[in-house]
Amino acid sequence: MKSKDIQVLINGQEFKAKEGELVIDIARRNGIFIPALCYEESLKPYGACRMCIVEIKNEGVKKKITTSCTLQAFDGLSIETDSEEVLKHRKVLLELYLAQAPNSSKLKELALRYGVNRTRFRQKIRDDDPLNNSCVLCGLCVRVCSEVMSAGVINFIGRGEKTRVNTPYFEQSELCLGCRACAEVCPTGAIEFRDDGDIRIAASWSNTKVELKKCSMCGKYYAPVKLDKKIDTLYYYKDRDDELRDMCPDCRRKAIARKMTLIAENEVEKYAK
Amino acid sequence: MNKEHVENIIRRYENPEGKILGILEDIQETYKYLPKESLEFVSKKLGMPLSKLYSIATFYSFFNLKPVGEHIITVCMGTACHVRGAKDILNNLIELLKIGVNETTEDGKFFLTTEDKHFSLNTARCFGCCSMAPVIRVDDKIFGYVTIKDLPKILKAYGWKSK
């Protein structure tokens, strides 16, 4: 069934949308900034970080503040993304996050955007924290690892103030694909990976080591072997050239281009005769 | 009866996630803790990542990830017991059993075991018998109105020898 076309009001401006769409999606599509730490389009709404709060301003409805990443749009919905009350809450949240993750430069940047440059709360600093005292426990890495990559390498450990994210038993994981999806989605830039020759090291995940694949043309290490295999089983077509299989994307493109030129030249010669 | 509703209830329990706590509980009842191999085995059997099982096991203070002693002593640290000197009792037990002070296990839970694996010591919030404060529990038996003087006597009944 096709969903209904509706109109929503964001900061007094009217926007077209589909019924049931998430308000954060509508706003971002139209260039309205709503900050969020735990929101990622490819995952189910989670509503953990509370940064994306907005105020519902519909007449006759009691004033209400809610997270825009879980709010489904309906016709005539009217919201305010930066009302006085929303900003007040958001600033306190940012202060709390600054105390939880004092080392994250990404977080500091976001806080500055709202004029928050210090925190009244005690900063949580752990010596040799593998996440560099930058983790706000938003859960994106955990969810992306199990829901998108179906790897389930990391998860929350413990609870309350002592909660952290890591591999089970803090041991190197054999399941890690080395895809770096966790680092990619991390809103605070807490997760660290580094490539050392033919090995990729997940420094944040108990120094898990993943083997990298070498390009058969230029000799560059370009992707983890396990990830390559996984993509291969999903997308590899039998009629594809086998020599292309072990090439890095750059060389693969060049090789395909060369081949196409050769074919084209042959065709030209054929017609010239 | 709404058939659909009942079916929905049944479906809730088909999900392996709903069974995990029960499974882990039964494993702990047998081994008194959750051996690493057992978690790995459960993970394989249910097709659930080990990271998730470890997450659950560390979340609930009920689960132990390290082998525990033969007898488990739990000191109540609830408000009533605290007021009547639970801290002294705990410190005294640590001294009597010769377990390192301020030691916590890797997973951050307070659970100390003597070297000969005879006793384990941990704390709890409240047993619900505040009128008998301060209270300690050894295995399944509750001891109320405990004083520091009583402790050696209680421990001796469970095979403790003063060194």
Coordinates of C-alpha atoms in Angstrom, one line a residue:
Chain A
M1 CA 0.0 0.0 0.0
K2 CA 1.3 3.4 -0.9
S3 CA 1.5 5.8 2.0
K4 CA -0.4 9.0 2.0
D5 CA 1.1 12.4 1.0
I6 CA 1.0 14.8 3.9
Q7 CA 2.2 18.2 5.0
V8 CA 4.3 18.9 8.0
L9 CA 5.4 22.1 9.6
I10 CA 9.0 22.3 10.7
N11 CA 10.0 25.6 12.3
G12 CA 6.9 27.2 10.7
Q13 CA 7.9 26.1 7.2
E14 CA 5.7 23.7 5.3
F15 CA 7.2 20.5 3.8
K16 CA 5.8 17.6 1.8
A17 CA 6.3 14.1 3.3
K18 CA 4.8 10.7 3.4
E19 CA 2.8 9.5 6.3
G20 CA 4.8 7.5 8.8
E21 CA 8.1 8.9 7.7
L22 CA 10.5 9.8 10.5
V23 CA 10.6 13.5 11.3
I24 CA 14.4 13.5 11.4
D25 CA 14.5 12.2 7.9
I26 CA 12.1 14.9 6.6
A27 CA 14.1 17.6 8.3
R28 CA 17.5 16.5 7.1
R29 CA 16.3 16.0 3.6
N30 CA 15.2 19.6 3.5
G31 CA 18.5 20.9 5.0
I32 CA 17.3 21.5 8.5
F33 CA 20.0 20.4 11.0
I34 CA 19.0 18.2 13.8
P35 CA 21.9 16.8 15.8
A36 CA 21.9 13.1 16.6
L37 CA 24.5 10.6 18.0
C38 CA 22.6 7.3 17.8
Y39 CA 20.7 7.7 14.5
E40 CA 21.7 5.9 11.4
E41 CA 19.4 5.5 8.4
S42 CA 20.3 1.9 7.8
L43 CA 19.3 0.9 11.3
K44 CA 16.0 0.7 13.1
P45 CA 15.2 3.8 15.2
Y46 CA 16.7 3.5 18.6
G47 CA 16.1 6.8 20.5
A48 CA 19.0 6.4 22.9
C49 CA 21.0 9.6 22.7
R50 CA 18.1 12.1 23.0
M51 CA 20.1 14.7 21.1
C52 CA 17.5 14.9 18.3
I53 CA 14.7 16.1 20.6
V54 CA 12.1 18.4 19.0
E55 CA 9.0 20.2 20.4
I56 CA 5.6 19.3 19.1
K57 CA 3.6 22.5 18.7
N58 CA 0.3 21.3 17.5
E59 CA -2.7 23.3 18.8
G60 CA -4.8 21.5 21.2
V61 CA -2.0 19.1 22.1
K62 CA -0.1 19.5 25.3
K63 CA 3.4 20.8 24.7
K64 CA 5.6 17.8 24.3
I65 CA 9.2 17.2 23.7
T66 CA 10.2 14.0 22.0
T67 CA 12.9 12.4 19.9
S68 CA 12.6 13.1 16.2
C69 CA 14.3 9.9 15.2
T70 CA 11.3 7.9 16.6
L71 CA 8.5 10.4 15.8
Q72 CA 6.4 9.3 12.8
A73 CA 5.0 12.2 10.8
F74 CA 1.2 12.7 10.4
D75 CA -0.7 15.3 8.5
G76 CA -0.6 18.7 10.0
L77 CA 2.2 17.8 12.5
S78 CA 4.0 21.0 13.6
I79 CA 7.4 20.8 15.3
E80 CA 10.1 23.2 16.4
T81 CA 13.7 22.0 16.2
D82 CA 15.4 24.7 18.2
S83 CA 12.8 26.1 20.6
E84 CA 14.0 27.6 23.8
E85 CA 13.1 24.5 25.8
V86 CA 14.7 22.1 23.3
L87 CA 17.9 24.1 23.4
K88 CA 17.9 24.1 27.2
H89 CA 17.6 20.3 27.3
R90 CA 20.1 19.8 24.5
K91 CA 22.7 21.9 26.3
V92 CA 22.5 19.9 29.5
L93 CA 22.7 16.7 27.4
L94 CA 25.8 18.0 25.7
E95 CA 27.4 18.7 29.1
L96 CA 26.6 15.2 30.2
Y97 CA 28.1 13.8 27.1
L98 CA 31.2 15.9 27.5
A99 CA 31.6 14.4 31.0
Q100 CA 31.2 10.9 29.6
A101 CA 33.5 11.3 26.7
P102 CA 35.9 14.2 27.4
N103 CA 38.4 13.3 24.7
S104 CA 36.2 13.3 21.6
S105 CA 36.9 16.3 19.4
K106 CA 33.8 15.6 17.3
L107 CA 31.7 15.9 20.4
K108 CA 33.4 19.1 21.4
E109 CA 32.7 20.6 18.0
L110 CA 29.0 19.8 18.3
A111 CA 28.9 21.2 21.8
L112 CA 30.5 24.4 20.6
R113 CA 27.8 24.8 18.0
Y114 CA 25.4 25.1 20.9
G115 CA 27.7 27.3 22.9
V116 CA 28.7 24.6 25.4
N117 CA 32.4 24.7 26.0
R118 CA 32.6 23.2 29.5
T119 CA 30.9 20.7 31.6
R120 CA 29.7 21.0 35.2
F121 CA 29.8 17.3 35.7
R122 CA 32.8 15.2 36.8
Q123 CA 34.7 14.0 33.7
K124 CA 35.0 10.3 33.3
I125 CA 38.6 9.5 32.4
R126 CA 39.9 6.0 32.4
D127 CA 43.5 5.1 32.0
D128 CA 44.2 3.0 29.0
D129 CA 40.7 3.1 27.7
P130 CA 40.7 1.4 24.3
L131 CA 38.1 3.8 23.1
N132 CA 40.3 6.8 24.0
N133 CA 37.7 8.2 26.5
S134 CA 35.5 9.2 23.6
C135 CA 32.7 6.6 23.8
V136 CA 29.2 7.8 24.7
L137 CA 27.7 4.3 24.5
C138 CA 25.2 5.2 21.8
G139 CA 25.3 1.6 20.6
L140 CA 25.7 2.3 16.9
C141 CA 28.8 0.2 16.5
V142 CA 27.2 -2.7 18.3
R143 CA 24.1 -2.5 16.2
V144 CA 25.9 -2.0 12.9
C145 CA 28.1 -5.0 13.7
S146 CA 25.3 -7.4 14.4
E147 CA 22.4 -6.0 12.3
V148 CA 24.1 -4.8 9.2
M149 CA 27.3 -6.9 9.0
S150 CA 25.8 -9.9 10.9
A151 CA 29.1 -10.4 12.6
G152 CA 28.3 -9.7 16.3
V153 CA 31.9 -9.1 17.3
I154 CA 31.3 -6.5 19.9
N155 CA 28.6 -5.7 22.5
F156 CA 28.1 -3.9 25.7
I157 CA 29.9 -5.3 28.7
G158 CA 28.7 -4.7 32.3
R159 CA 26.2 -2.1 33.2
G160 CA 25.6 1.2 34.7
E161 CA 28.6 3.5 35.1
K162 CA 31.0 0.6 34.2
T163 CA 29.4 -0.2 30.9
R164 CA 31.8 -0.3 27.9
V165 CA 31.9 -1.8 24.5
N166 CA 34.3 -4.5 23.5
T167 CA 34.8 -8.1 22.4
P168 CA 33.7 -10.9 24.7
Y169 CA 36.3 -11.6 27.4
F170 CA 38.4 -8.8 26.0
E171 CA 40.0 -11.2 23.7
Q172 CA 40.9 -10.9 20.1
S173 CA 37.9 -11.8 18.0
E174 CA 38.0 -14.5 15.2
L175 CA 34.7 -13.2 13.8
C176 CA 35.8 -9.6 13.0
L177 CA 35.7 -9.0 9.3
G178 CA 37.8 -5.9 9.6
C179 CA 35.2 -3.9 7.6
R180 CA 35.5 -0.8 9.8
A181 CA 31.8 -0.2 9.7
C182 CA 31.9 0.4 13.5
A183 CA 34.5 3.2 13.1
E184 CA 32.5 4.6 10.2
V185 CA 29.3 5.1 12.1
C186 CA 30.8 6.1 15.4
P187 CA 29.5 9.6 16.1
T188 CA 32.4 10.6 18.4
G189 CA 35.3 9.0 16.4
A190 CA 36.2 6.8 19.3
I191 CA 37.1 3.6 17.4
E192 CA 40.6 3.1 16.2
F193 CA 41.9 0.9 13.4
R194 CA 45.3 0.9 11.8
D195 CA 46.8 -1.0 8.9
D196 CA 50.3 -2.5 9.4
G197 CA 51.5 -4.1 6.2
D198 CA 49.2 -7.0 5.5
I199 CA 47.5 -6.9 8.9
R200 CA 44.6 -4.6 10.0
I201 CA 44.6 -4.1 13.7
A202 CA 41.4 -3.1 15.5
A203 CA 43.1 -1.3 18.3
S204 CA 39.8 -0.6 20.1
W205 CA 38.6 -4.1 20.0
S206 CA 41.2 -5.9 22.1
N207 CA 43.8 -5.6 19.2
T208 CA 41.9 -8.0 17.0
K209 CA 44.0 -8.7 13.9
V210 CA 42.6 -9.2 10.4
E211 CA 44.5 -10.3 7.4
L212 CA 44.5 -8.0 4.4
K213 CA 44.3 -9.0 0.7
K214 CA 47.0 -7.9 -1.8
C215 CA 46.2 -6.5 -5.2
S216 CA 47.6 -8.7 -7.9
M217 CA 48.5 -5.7 -10.0
C218 CA 50.0 -2.9 -7.9
G219 CA 50.7 -4.9 -4.7
K220 CA 48.7 -2.6 -2.5
Y221 CA 46.8 -4.1 0.4
Y222 CA 43.3 -3.1 -0.2
A223 CA 40.7 -5.1 1.8
P224 CA 40.4 -7.7 4.5
V225 CA 40.5 -11.2 3.2
K226 CA 37.4 -12.2 5.2
L227 CA 35.4 -9.2 4.0
D228 CA 36.4 -9.9 0.4
K229 CA 35.2 -13.5 0.7
K230 CA 31.9 -12.4 2.2
I231 CA 31.3 -9.9 -0.6
D232 CA 32.4 -12.5 -3.1
T233 CA 29.8 -15.0 -2.0
L234 CA 27.1 -12.4 -2.1
Y235 CA 27.9 -10.5 -5.3
Y236 CA 30.4 -12.5 -7.3
Y237 CA 29.2 -13.5 -10.7
K238 CA 30.6 -16.5 -12.4
D239 CA 31.1 -14.9 -15.8
R240 CA 33.2 -12.2 -14.3
D241 CA 36.9 -12.3 -15.2
D242 CA 38.9 -14.2 -12.6
E243 CA 41.9 -11.9 -12.9
L244 CA 39.8 -9.0 -11.9
R245 CA 38.9 -10.8 -8.7
D246 CA 42.2 -10.2 -7.0
M247 CA 42.7 -6.6 -8.0
C248 CA 42.1 -3.5 -5.9
P249 CA 39.3 -1.2 -7.1
D250 CA 41.7 1.2 -8.8
C251 CA 43.5 -1.5 -10.8
R252 CA 40.2 -3.2 -11.6
R253 CA 38.9 0.0 -13.1
K254 CA 42.0 0.4 -15.2
A255 CA 41.9 -3.2 -16.4
I256 CA 38.3 -3.0 -17.5
A257 CA 39.0 0.3 -19.3
R258 CA 42.0 -1.1 -21.1
K259 CA 40.0 -4.1 -22.2
M260 CA 37.2 -1.9 -23.5
T261 CA 39.6 0.2 -25.5
L262 CA 41.1 -3.0 -27.0
I263 CA 37.7 -4.2 -28.0
A264 CA 36.8 -0.8 -29.5
E265 CA 40.1 -0.7 -31.4
N266 CA 39.4 -4.1 -32.8
E267 CA 36.0 -3.0 -33.9
V268 CA 37.5 0.1 -35.6
E269 CA 40.0 -2.1 -37.5
K270 CA 37.2 -4.5 -38.5
Y271 CA 35.3 -1.7 -40.1
A272 CA 38.4 -0.2 -41.7
K273 CA 39.0 -3.4 -43.7
Chain B
M1 CA -10.5 -16.4 23.4
N2 CA -8.6 -14.4 20.8
K3 CA -6.6 -17.0 18.9
E4 CA -4.3 -14.4 17.4
H5 CA -3.4 -12.9 20.7
V6 CA -2.5 -16.3 22.3
E7 CA -0.5 -17.1 19.2
N8 CA 1.4 -13.9 19.7
I9 CA 2.1 -14.8 23.3
I10 CA 3.5 -18.2 22.2
R11 CA 5.6 -16.6 19.5
R12 CA 7.2 -14.5 22.2
Y13 CA 8.7 -17.6 23.7
E14 CA 9.8 -19.2 20.4
N15 CA 12.4 -16.5 20.1
P16 CA 15.8 -17.8 21.4
E17 CA 16.5 -14.5 23.0
G18 CA 13.7 -15.2 25.5
K19 CA 15.2 -18.5 26.5
I20 CA 18.7 -17.3 27.2
L21 CA 18.4 -16.2 30.7
G22 CA 16.8 -19.6 31.6
I23 CA 19.6 -21.5 29.9
L24 CA 22.3 -19.5 31.5
E25 CA 20.6 -19.8 34.9
D26 CA 20.5 -23.6 34.6
I27 CA 24.1 -23.8 33.5
Q28 CA 25.1 -21.7 36.6
E29 CA 23.1 -24.0 38.8
T30 CA 25.2 -27.0 37.7
Y31 CA 28.6 -25.4 37.6
K32 CA 28.1 -22.5 40.1
Y33 CA 29.5 -20.2 37.4
L34 CA 29.4 -19.8 33.7
P35 CA 32.4 -21.5 32.2
K36 CA 33.8 -19.9 29.0
E37 CA 33.3 -23.1 27.0
S38 CA 29.7 -23.3 28.0
L39 CA 29.0 -19.8 26.7
E40 CA 30.8 -20.7 23.5
F41 CA 28.7 -23.9 23.2
V42 CA 25.4 -22.1 23.8
S43 CA 26.5 -19.4 21.2
K44 CA 27.0 -22.1 18.6
K45 CA 23.8 -24.0 19.5
L46 CA 21.6 -21.0 19.4
G47 CA 23.4 -19.2 16.6
M48 CA 23.8 -16.2 18.7
P49 CA 27.0 -14.2 18.9
L50 CA 29.2 -14.8 21.9
S51 CA 29.5 -11.1 22.4
K52 CA 25.8 -11.0 23.2
L53 CA 25.9 -13.8 25.7
Y54 CA 28.9 -12.2 27.4
S55 CA 27.0 -8.9 27.5
I56 CA 24.1 -10.6 29.2
A57 CA 26.3 -12.5 31.6
T58 CA 28.1 -9.3 32.7
F59 CA 24.9 -7.3 32.9
Y60 CA 23.2 -9.4 35.6
S61 CA 25.1 -9.5 38.9
F62 CA 23.5 -12.9 39.4
F63 CA 25.9 -14.5 37.0
N64 CA 29.5 -15.4 37.8
L65 CA 32.1 -15.7 35.1
K66 CA 34.8 -17.0 37.4
P67 CA 34.8 -20.2 39.4
V68 CA 33.4 -19.7 42.9
G69 CA 34.2 -21.3 46.2
E70 CA 32.3 -24.1 47.7
H71 CA 30.4 -21.8 50.1
I72 CA 29.2 -18.4 49.1
I73 CA 29.0 -15.8 51.7
T74 CA 26.9 -12.7 50.9
V75 CA 27.0 -9.7 53.1
C76 CA 23.9 -7.4 53.0
M77 CA 24.8 -3.8 52.4
G78 CA 21.3 -2.5 52.5
T79 CA 20.5 0.7 54.4
A80 CA 19.5 -1.0 57.7
C81 CA 22.5 -3.3 57.6
H82 CA 24.8 -0.5 56.6
V83 CA 23.6 1.6 59.6
R84 CA 24.3 -1.3 61.9
G85 CA 27.8 -1.9 60.7
A86 CA 27.7 -4.1 57.6
K87 CA 31.0 -2.5 56.4
D88 CA 32.8 -3.7 59.5
I89 CA 31.4 -7.2 59.0
L90 CA 32.6 -7.2 55.4
N91 CA 36.1 -6.0 56.3
N92 CA 36.3 -8.5 59.1
L93 CA 35.3 -11.3 56.7
I94 CA 37.9 -10.2 54.2
E95 CA 40.5 -10.3 57.0
L96 CA 39.4 -13.7 58.3
L97 CA 39.3 -15.3 54.9
K98 CA 42.5 -13.5 53.9
I99 CA 41.2 -12.2 50.6
G100 CA 42.8 -9.1 49.1
V101 CA 41.0 -5.9 50.0
N102 CA 39.5 -3.7 47.3
E103 CA 39.9 -6.4 44.8
T104 CA 37.3 -6.6 42.1
T105 CA 37.1 -9.2 39.3
E106 CA 37.7 -8.3 35.7
D107 CA 34.1 -7.9 34.9
G108 CA 33.8 -5.2 37.6
K109 CA 31.6 -7.3 39.9
F110 CA 32.6 -7.6 43.6
F111 CA 33.2 -11.3 44.0
L112 CA 36.2 -12.6 45.9
T113 CA 37.3 -16.2 46.3
T114 CA 39.8 -17.7 48.8
E115 CA 42.8 -19.3 47.4
D116 CA 41.7 -22.8 48.4
K117 CA 38.4 -22.2 46.6
H118 CA 36.5 -23.0 49.8
F119 CA 34.7 -19.6 50.3
S120 CA 33.5 -16.9 48.0
L121 CA 32.5 -13.5 49.3
N122 CA 30.2 -11.0 47.7
T123 CA 27.7 -8.3 48.6
A124 CA 24.0 -7.7 48.1
R125 CA 21.7 -4.7 48.4
C126 CA 19.0 -6.1 50.6
F127 CA 17.7 -9.5 51.7
G128 CA 14.4 -8.1 52.9
C129 CA 15.0 -8.9 56.6
C130 CA 16.1 -5.6 57.8
S131 CA 14.7 -6.2 61.3
M132 CA 17.5 -8.7 61.8
A133 CA 20.3 -6.3 60.6
P134 CA 23.1 -6.8 60.1
V135 CA 22.6 -9.9 58.0
I136 CA 24.8 -12.2 56.2
R137 CA 24.0 -15.2 54.1
V138 CA 26.0 -18.4 53.8
D139 CA 24.9 -20.5 50.9
D140 CA 21.1 -20.6 51.5
K141 CA 21.1 -19.9 55.2
I142 CA 20.5 -16.4 56.6
F143 CA 22.3 -15.2 59.8
G144 CA 20.8 -12.2 61.6
Y145 CA 22.1 -9.9 64.3
V146 CA 25.6 -10.8 63.3
T147 CA 28.5 -9.3 65.3
I148 CA 32.1 -9.4 64.5
K149 CA 32.6 -11.9 67.4
D150 CA 30.1 -14.3 65.8
L151 CA 31.9 -14.5 62.5
P152 CA 34.6 -17.2 63.3
K153 CA 31.9 -19.4 64.8
I154 CA 29.7 -19.2 61.7
L155 CA 32.7 -19.8 59.4
K156 CA 33.9 -22.8 61.5
A157 CA 30.5 -24.5 60.9
Y158 CA 31.4 -24.4 57.2
G159 CA 34.9 -25.8 57.5
W160 CA 36.9 -22.7 58.1
K161 CA 40.2 -23.1 60.0
S162 CA 41.9 -20.1 61.6
K163 CA 45.5 -19.8 60.4

